[in-house]
Tab-separated table of C-alpha atoms and ligand atoms in Angstrom:
chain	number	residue	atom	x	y	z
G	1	UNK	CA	158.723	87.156	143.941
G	2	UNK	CA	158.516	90.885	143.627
G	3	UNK	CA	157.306	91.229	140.198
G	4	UNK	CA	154.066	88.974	140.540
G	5	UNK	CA	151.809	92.065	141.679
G	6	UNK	CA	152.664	93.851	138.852
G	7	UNK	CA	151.797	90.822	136.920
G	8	UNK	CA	148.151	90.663	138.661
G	9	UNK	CA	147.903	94.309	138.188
G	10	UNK	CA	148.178	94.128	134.533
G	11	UNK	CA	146.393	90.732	133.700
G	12	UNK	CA	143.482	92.425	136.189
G	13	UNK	CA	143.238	95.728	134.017
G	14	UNK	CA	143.279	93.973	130.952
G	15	UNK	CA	140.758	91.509	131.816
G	16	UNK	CA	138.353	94.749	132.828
G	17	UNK	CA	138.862	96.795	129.892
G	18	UNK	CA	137.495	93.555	128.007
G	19	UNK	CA	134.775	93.318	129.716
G	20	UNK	CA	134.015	96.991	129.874
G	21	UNK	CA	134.468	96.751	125.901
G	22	UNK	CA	131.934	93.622	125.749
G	23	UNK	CA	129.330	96.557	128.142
G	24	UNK	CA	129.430	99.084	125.622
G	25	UNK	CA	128.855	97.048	122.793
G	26	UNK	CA	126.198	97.891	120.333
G	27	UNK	CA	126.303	93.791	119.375
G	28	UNK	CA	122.920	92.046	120.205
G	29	UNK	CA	122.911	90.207	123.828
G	30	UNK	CA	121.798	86.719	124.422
G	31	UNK	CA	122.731	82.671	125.328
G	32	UNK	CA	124.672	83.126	121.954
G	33	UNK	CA	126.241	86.436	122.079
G	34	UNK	CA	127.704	88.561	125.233
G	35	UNK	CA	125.363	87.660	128.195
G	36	UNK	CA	122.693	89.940	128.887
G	37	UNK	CA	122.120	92.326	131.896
G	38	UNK	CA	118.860	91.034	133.540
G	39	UNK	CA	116.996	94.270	131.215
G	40	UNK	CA	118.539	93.465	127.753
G	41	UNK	CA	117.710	89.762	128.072
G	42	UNK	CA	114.674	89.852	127.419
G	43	UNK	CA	113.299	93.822	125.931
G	44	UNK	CA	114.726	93.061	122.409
G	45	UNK	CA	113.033	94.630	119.597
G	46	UNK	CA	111.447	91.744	117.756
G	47	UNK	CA	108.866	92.657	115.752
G	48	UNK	CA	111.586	94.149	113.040
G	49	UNK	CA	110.580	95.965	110.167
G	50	UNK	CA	112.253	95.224	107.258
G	51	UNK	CA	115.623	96.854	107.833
G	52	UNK	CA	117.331	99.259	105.080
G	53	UNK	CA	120.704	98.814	106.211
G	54	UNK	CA	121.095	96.580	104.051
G	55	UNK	CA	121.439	99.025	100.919
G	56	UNK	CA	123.693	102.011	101.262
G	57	UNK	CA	121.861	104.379	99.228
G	58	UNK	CA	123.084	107.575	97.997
G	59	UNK	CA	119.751	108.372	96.377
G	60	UNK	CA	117.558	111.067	98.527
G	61	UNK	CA	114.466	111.143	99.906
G	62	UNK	CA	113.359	114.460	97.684
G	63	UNK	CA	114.174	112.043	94.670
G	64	UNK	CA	111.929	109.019	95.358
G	65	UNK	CA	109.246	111.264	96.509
G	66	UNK	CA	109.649	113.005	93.207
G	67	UNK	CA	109.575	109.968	91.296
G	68	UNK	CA	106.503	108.391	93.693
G	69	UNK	CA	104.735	111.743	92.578
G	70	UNK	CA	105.195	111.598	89.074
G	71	UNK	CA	104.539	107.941	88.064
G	72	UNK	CA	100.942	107.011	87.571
G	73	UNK	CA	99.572	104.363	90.116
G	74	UNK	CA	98.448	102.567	86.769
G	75	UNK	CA	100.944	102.499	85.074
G	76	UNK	CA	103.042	100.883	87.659
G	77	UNK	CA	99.912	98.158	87.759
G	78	UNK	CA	99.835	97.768	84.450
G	79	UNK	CA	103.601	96.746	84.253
G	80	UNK	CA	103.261	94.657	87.433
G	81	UNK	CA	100.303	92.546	85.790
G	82	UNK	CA	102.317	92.108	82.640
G	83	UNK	CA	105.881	91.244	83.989
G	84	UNK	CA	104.086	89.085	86.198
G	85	UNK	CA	102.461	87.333	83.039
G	86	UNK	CA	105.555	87.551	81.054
G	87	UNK	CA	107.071	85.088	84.460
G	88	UNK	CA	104.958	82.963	84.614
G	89	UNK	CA	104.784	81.985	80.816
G	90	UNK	CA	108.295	81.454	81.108
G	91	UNK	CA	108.141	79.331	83.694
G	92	UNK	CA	105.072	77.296	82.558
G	93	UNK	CA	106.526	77.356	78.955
G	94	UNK	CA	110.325	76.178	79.985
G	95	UNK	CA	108.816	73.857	82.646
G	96	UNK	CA	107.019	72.286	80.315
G	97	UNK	CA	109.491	71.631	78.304
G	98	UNK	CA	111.727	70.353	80.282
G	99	UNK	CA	109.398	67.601	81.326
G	100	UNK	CA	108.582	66.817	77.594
G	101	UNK	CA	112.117	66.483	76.525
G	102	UNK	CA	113.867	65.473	79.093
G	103	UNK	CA	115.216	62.375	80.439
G	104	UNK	CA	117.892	61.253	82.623
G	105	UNK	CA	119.475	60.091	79.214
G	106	UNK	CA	119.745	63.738	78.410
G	107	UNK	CA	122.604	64.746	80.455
G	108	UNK	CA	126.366	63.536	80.779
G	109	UNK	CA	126.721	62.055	84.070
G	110	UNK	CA	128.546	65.165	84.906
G	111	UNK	CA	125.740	67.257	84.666
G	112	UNK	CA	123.518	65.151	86.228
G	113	UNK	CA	125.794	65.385	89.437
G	114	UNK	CA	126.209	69.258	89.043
G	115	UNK	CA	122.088	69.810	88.866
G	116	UNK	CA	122.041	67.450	91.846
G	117	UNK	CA	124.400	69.394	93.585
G	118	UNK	CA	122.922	72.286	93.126
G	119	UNK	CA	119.161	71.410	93.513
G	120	UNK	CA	116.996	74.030	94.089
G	121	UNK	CA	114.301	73.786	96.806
G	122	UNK	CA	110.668	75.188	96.310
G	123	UNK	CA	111.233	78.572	98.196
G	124	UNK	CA	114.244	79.390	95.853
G	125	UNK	CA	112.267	79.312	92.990
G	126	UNK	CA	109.496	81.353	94.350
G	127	UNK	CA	111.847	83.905	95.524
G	128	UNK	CA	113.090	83.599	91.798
G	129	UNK	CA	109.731	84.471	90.322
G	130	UNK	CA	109.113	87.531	92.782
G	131	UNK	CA	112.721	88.823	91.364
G	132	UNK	CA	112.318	87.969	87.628
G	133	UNK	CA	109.004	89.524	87.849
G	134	UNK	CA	110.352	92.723	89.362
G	135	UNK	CA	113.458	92.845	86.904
G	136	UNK	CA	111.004	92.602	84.225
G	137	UNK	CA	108.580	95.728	85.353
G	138	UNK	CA	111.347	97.765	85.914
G	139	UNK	CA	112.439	97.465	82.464
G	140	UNK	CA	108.800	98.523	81.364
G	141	UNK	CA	109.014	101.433	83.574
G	142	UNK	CA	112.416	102.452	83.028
G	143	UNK	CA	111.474	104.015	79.312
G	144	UNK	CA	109.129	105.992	81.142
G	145	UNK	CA	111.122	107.685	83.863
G	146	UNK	CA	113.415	111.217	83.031
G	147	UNK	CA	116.765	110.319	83.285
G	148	UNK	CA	117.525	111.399	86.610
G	149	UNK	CA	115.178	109.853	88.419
G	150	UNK	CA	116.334	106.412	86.865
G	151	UNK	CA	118.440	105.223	90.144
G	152	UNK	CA	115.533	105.928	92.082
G	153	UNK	CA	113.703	103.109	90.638
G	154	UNK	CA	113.943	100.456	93.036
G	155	UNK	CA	112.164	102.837	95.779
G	156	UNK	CA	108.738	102.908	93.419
G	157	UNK	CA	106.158	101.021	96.155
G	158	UNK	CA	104.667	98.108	94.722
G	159	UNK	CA	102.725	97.609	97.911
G	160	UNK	CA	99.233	98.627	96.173
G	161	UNK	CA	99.918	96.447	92.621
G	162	UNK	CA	99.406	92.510	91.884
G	163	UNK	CA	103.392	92.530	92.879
G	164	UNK	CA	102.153	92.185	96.566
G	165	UNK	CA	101.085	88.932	96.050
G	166	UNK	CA	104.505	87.383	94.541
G	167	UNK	CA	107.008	89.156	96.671
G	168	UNK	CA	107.978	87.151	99.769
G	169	UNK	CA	106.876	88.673	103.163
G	170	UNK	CA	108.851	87.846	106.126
G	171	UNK	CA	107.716	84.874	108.234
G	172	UNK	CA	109.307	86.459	111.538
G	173	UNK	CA	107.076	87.410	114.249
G	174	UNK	CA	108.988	86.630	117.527
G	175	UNK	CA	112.615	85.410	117.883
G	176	UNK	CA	112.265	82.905	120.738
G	177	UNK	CA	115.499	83.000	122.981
G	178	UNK	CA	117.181	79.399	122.792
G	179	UNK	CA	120.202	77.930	123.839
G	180	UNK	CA	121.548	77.347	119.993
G	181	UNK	CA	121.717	79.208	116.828
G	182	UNK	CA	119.254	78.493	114.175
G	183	UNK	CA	120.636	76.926	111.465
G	184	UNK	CA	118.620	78.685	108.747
G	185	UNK	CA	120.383	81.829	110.008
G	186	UNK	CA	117.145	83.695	111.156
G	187	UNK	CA	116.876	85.226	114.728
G	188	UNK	CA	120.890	84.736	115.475
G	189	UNK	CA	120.898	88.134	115.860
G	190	UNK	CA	118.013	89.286	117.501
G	191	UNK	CA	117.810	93.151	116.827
G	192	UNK	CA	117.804	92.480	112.527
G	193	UNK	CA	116.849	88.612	112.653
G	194	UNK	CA	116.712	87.905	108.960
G	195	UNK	CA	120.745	89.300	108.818
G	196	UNK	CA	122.751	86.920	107.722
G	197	UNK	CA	119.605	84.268	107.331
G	198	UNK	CA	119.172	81.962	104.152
G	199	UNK	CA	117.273	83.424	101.467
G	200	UNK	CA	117.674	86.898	102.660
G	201	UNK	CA	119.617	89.642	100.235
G	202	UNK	CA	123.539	90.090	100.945
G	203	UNK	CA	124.785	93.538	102.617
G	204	UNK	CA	125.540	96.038	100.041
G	205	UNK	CA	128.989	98.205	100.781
G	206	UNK	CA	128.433	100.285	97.988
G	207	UNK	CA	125.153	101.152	96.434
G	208	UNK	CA	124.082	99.193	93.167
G	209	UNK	CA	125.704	100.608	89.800
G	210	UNK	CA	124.148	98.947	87.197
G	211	UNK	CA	124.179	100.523	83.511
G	212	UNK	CA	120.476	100.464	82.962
G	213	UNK	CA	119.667	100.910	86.808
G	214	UNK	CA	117.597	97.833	87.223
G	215	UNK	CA	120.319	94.414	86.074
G	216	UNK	CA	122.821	95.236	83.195
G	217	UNK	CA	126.060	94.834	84.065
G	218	UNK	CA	128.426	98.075	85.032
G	219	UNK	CA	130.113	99.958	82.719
G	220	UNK	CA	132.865	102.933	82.393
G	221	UNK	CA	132.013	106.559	83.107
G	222	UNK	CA	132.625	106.646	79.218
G	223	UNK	CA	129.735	104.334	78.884
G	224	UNK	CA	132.572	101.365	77.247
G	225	UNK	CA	132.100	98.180	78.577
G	226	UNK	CA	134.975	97.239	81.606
G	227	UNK	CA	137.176	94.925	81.120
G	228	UNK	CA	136.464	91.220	81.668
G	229	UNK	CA	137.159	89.622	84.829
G	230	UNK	CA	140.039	87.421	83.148
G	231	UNK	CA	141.917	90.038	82.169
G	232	UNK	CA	141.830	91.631	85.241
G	233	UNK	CA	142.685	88.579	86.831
G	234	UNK	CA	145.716	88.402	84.588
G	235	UNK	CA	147.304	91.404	86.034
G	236	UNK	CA	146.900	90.306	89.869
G	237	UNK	CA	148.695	86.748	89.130
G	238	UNK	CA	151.005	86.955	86.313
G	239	UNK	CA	152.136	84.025	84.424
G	240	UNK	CA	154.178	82.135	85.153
G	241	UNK	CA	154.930	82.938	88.495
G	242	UNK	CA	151.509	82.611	90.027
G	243	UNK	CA	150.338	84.839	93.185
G	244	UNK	CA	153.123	85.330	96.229
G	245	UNK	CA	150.837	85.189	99.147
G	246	UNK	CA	147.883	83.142	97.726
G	247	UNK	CA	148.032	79.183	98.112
G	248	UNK	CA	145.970	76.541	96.534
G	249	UNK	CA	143.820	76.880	99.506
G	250	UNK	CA	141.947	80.010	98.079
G	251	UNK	CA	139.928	78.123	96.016
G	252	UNK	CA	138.637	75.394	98.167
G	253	UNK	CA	137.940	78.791	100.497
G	254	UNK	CA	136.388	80.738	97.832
G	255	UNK	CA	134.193	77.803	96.996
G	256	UNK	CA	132.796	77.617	100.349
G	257	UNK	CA	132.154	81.251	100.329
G	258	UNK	CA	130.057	81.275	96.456
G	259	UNK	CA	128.156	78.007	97.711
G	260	UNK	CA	127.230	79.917	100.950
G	261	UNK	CA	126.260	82.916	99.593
G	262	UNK	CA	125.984	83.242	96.097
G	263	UNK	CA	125.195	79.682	94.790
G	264	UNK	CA	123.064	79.646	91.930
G	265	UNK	CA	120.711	76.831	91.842
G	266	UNK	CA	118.649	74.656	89.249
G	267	UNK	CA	115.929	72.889	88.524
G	268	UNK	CA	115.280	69.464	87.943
G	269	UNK	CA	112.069	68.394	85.766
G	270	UNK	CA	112.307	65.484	83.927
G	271	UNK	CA	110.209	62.608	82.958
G	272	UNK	CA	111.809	59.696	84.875
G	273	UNK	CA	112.637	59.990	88.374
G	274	UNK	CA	110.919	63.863	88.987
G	275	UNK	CA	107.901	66.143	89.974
G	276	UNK	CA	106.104	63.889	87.440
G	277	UNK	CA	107.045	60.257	88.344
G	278	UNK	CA	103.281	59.530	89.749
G	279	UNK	CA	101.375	60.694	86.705
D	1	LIG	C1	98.760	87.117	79.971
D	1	LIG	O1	99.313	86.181	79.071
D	1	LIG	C2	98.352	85.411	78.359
D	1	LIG	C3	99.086	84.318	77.601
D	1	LIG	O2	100.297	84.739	77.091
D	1	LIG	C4	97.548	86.361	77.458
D	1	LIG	O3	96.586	85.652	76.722
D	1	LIG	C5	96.884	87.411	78.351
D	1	LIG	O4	96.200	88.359	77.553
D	1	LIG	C6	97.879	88.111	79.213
D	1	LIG	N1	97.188	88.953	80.179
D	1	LIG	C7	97.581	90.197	80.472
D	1	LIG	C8	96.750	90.900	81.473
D	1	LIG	O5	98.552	90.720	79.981
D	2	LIG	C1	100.631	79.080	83.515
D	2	LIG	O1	100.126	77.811	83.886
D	2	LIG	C2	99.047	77.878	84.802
D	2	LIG	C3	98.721	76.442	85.216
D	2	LIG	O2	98.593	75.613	84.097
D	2	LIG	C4	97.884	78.624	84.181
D	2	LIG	O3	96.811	78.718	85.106
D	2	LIG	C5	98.333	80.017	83.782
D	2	LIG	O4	97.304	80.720	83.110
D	2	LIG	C6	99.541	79.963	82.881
D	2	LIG	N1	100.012	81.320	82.681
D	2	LIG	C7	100.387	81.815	81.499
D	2	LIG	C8	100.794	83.237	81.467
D	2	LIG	O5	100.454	81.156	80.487
């Protein structure tokens, strides 16, 4: 009988350093988060620019400014307009192709399940042409920027070339407050809405390293390519033996994390059964 105050007592200040924590927090208020004082509920900031959290960059401002200054407006057009071209052969040409040559009859019926599996829908490919056609200009410009300047390259603005028009623009004028979370991913968190949405780039923890600053893979400080993932792999989980910690499950889990984040998908143009079935 005595010692249920105490008990009380400590269940009470625990509870109210929770809740105190929840108070304080910086996370974003709402039917689906931590409930809202009457003033948070409904003052969020919804008109959000495109947020730059999303790359840790080491590179500074003097840097892009230098490299804004010394590239020619036309030149970056001129690159736009041709990498843009260089796309959309490639599409038209492969596209073409594939509904010339191929049937249903050209795949094992493994493949057939794997490109049906990983269908892509219209968007993804349109967001695939904006990227190619980026990759592409920066690899015309690259030649023509001094060497240190080179990581600055993804800050050049594109805003007044023919890159405007292919680059996606966010949809997002208004997150409207409901009861559930959307399942595309966009407005569950109200102060950066497109966080964590489909079709939106992945967080960066580290700022992009890539040996020709625009896509080729990483390599040593010596400028020798690393060493491959396999090998690497090798020395975490030795043979025989196999991992200690790690059970089968880690590849059902990985799995779920590459197809939610990372999947890569295809595209499916064939004569029978496809985009061209009603001509
Ligand atoms: C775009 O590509 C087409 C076909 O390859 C070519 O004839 C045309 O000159 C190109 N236009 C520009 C502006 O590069
Ligand atoms: C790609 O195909 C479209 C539609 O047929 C055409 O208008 C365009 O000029 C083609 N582009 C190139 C670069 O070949």
């Amino acid at each position: 009988m005595r010692e249920r105050p105490r008990i009380f007592l400590i269940l009470f200040t625990v509870s109210t350093t929770l809740i105190s924590n929840i108070w304080a927090s910086s996370f974003p208020c709402g039917p689906s988060f931590v409930p809202c004082t009457q003033k948070r509920a409904f003052s969020a900031v919804l008109h959000s620019p495109r947020s730059d959290n999303f790359s840790p960059n080491s590179i500074d401002n003097h840097l892009k400014d230098e490299l804004k200054k010394s590239m020619k407006k036309e030149i970056v057009e001129i690159a736009a307009i041709e990498a843009i071209n260089i796309t959309e052969k490639l599409f038209n040409e492969t596209e073409k192709h594939m509904a010339d040559e191929l049937s249903d009859t050209s795949f094992k019926s493994s493949e057939l399940a794997w490109l049906q599996y990983t269908y892509a829908d219209q968007y993804a490919k349109y967001l695939s042409f904006a990227a190619l056609s980026a990759n592409v200009a920066a690899q015309k410009l690259i030649e023509k920027i001094p060497k240190k300047m080179k990581k600055a390259i993804e800050f050049l603005p594109t805003d007044q070339t023919k890159m405007k028009d292919v680059c996606p623009i966010s949809q997002i004028e208004e997150c409207i407050i409901g009861k559930y979370r959307s399942y595309t991913g966009l407005c569950n968190n109200i102060k950066n809405p497109r966080n964590g949405a489909s079709y939106e780039k992945l967080q960066r923890f580290l700022p992009a390293d890539y040996a020709d600053s625009i896509s080729a893979p990483r390599v040593a400080k010596s400028g020798n390519e690393l060493p491959s993932a396999s090998e690497l792999s090798a020395l975490f989980t030795p043979a025989p033996n196999g991992h200690s910690t790690c059970s089968l499950l880690i590849s059902p889990f990985l799995s779920f994390l590459y197809d939610d984040m990372v999947h890569v998908p295809t595209n499916r143009i064939f004569k029978s059964k496809s985009l061209f079935s009603c001509l």
